[in-house]
Amino acid sequence: MKAREIAPGVRWVGALHGDRRLFDDLIPLPDGTTYNAYLIAGREKSALIDTVDPAKTDVLLAHLSEVARVDYVVIQHVEQDHSGSLPVVLDRYPEARVLATPKAKGMIVDHLGVREGRITTVEDGETLSLGGKTLEFLHAPWVHWPETMLTYLREERVLFPCDLFGSHFALAGLFATDRARMYEAAKRYYAEIMMPFRAAIRGHLERLTTYALAVIAPSHGPIHPDPSFILDAYRDWVLSPPKNEVVLAYVSMHGSTARMAEHLVAALAERGVGVEPFNLTVTDLGRLAMALVDARTLVIGAPTVLVGPHPSAVSAAYLASALRPKLRHAAFIGSYGWSSQAEARMKALLEPLKPDWLPSVLCRGLPTDESRAALDRLADAIVARHREP
Ligand code: FEO
């Protein structure tokens, strides 16, 4: 895709990576991603906001091929998908100075091998005039690293929020237009990357209410010409209480746990509780993360393997614990062959979330009428908990 102007004096010079399917060798990217970099030209100076992933350095350099001088490279975030091309850009523009937070300075040296002498730190709220274009730097720790900052272009009211408000979605049109697809991609991205930092993001959202925003131009995915769309979505994900929804993540070896899961899904649905089951053998972990954004209760279903819970359930519980969703209640269901410590081990895994534990349902071998009755009682308990304020 060609470089193009997104606001007067502001050009997108990033790169699409439409066929990338995994981020950090962990996160599925069903729609690929983009690395958005922006060149801001003032009357006297120019500034490049972020660079691109090293895999796409050649694309960035091609977009800059007719740019004779870059005075500043603003590194909002040191993760390599945005900073990885910095050493090459600095070689191309020996006059350029790197602008970053004090916290980022050492990280740029350590992660990228850039000489400390090329880096100038900027304070929170500090401004820089490029000549008719004024940049304001907003420190924003923990979205999602400690060194991150956002940049606000005052004259055009454009916010460059780095990873915040982004999405892994390689859209050639550059601007968000299909709201349903954008919402899906942005929610997946929030769930996978931003959700653990809800408390910090809450403060940043509050601060941004004092800024007039015409465009939000994140470092991944489409640009938002209507900022209220993505801001409202974030306010819901971050601030709203969890909904009347259950995430049931389960795995089954010989069918017993699967039968329990099916029974519980039906029991919850009959009682008017939204429930999303995930068979962990085939599930997309990104979709599981998305469901956790709104869920009030997490139920893990697992058979016992070598005394403990099945490793796929262990992995899902670890992920849920790390993502720190808003959920309040949890339960464990599953079958075992002759004895089990699965329940205690699962509770230990989810301990960081400090959930309110509902009664577990365990059965030896096939589920019986008593197992099904216990699952019905669990569904009743979930309904009662979900009615609480
Ligand atoms: Fe898109 Fe945290 O890097």
Short mmCIF file of N, CA and C and ligand atoms in Angstrom, two decimals, residues 77 79 81-82 144 163 189 220, ligand 1:
data_model
loop_
_atom_site.label_atom_id
_atom_site.label_comp_id
_atom_site.label_asym_id
_atom_site.label_seq_id
_atom_site.Cartn_x
_atom_site.Cartn_y
_atom_site.Cartn_z
N HIS A 77 7.06 3.39 21.97
CA HIS A 77 7.00 2.07 22.62
C HIS A 77 8.15 1.25 22.05
N GLU A 79 8.70 -2.05 22.02
CA GLU A 79 8.51 -3.38 21.46
C GLU A 79 8.86 -3.34 19.96
N ASP A 81 8.00 -4.54 17.16
CA ASP A 81 7.13 -4.37 16.00
C ASP A 81 6.96 -2.89 15.64
N HIS A 82 7.34 -2.01 16.56
CA HIS A 82 7.29 -0.57 16.26
C HIS A 82 8.67 0.08 16.24
N HIS A 144 1.19 -1.34 26.68
CA HIS A 144 1.15 -2.37 27.68
C HIS A 144 2.52 -2.65 28.29
N ASP A 163 0.02 1.27 20.76
CA ASP A 163 -0.78 0.03 20.76
C ASP A 163 -2.22 0.26 21.22
N TYR A 189 -8.06 -7.69 20.12
CA TYR A 189 -6.76 -7.08 20.44
C TYR A 189 -6.74 -6.60 21.90
N HIS A 220 -1.38 -0.15 15.19
CA HIS A 220 -1.81 -1.37 14.49
C HIS A 220 -3.22 -1.17 13.97
FE1 FEO B 1 2.50 -3.48 18.90
FE2 FEO B 1 3.44 -3.72 22.11
O1 FEO B 1 3.69 -3.69 20.30
#
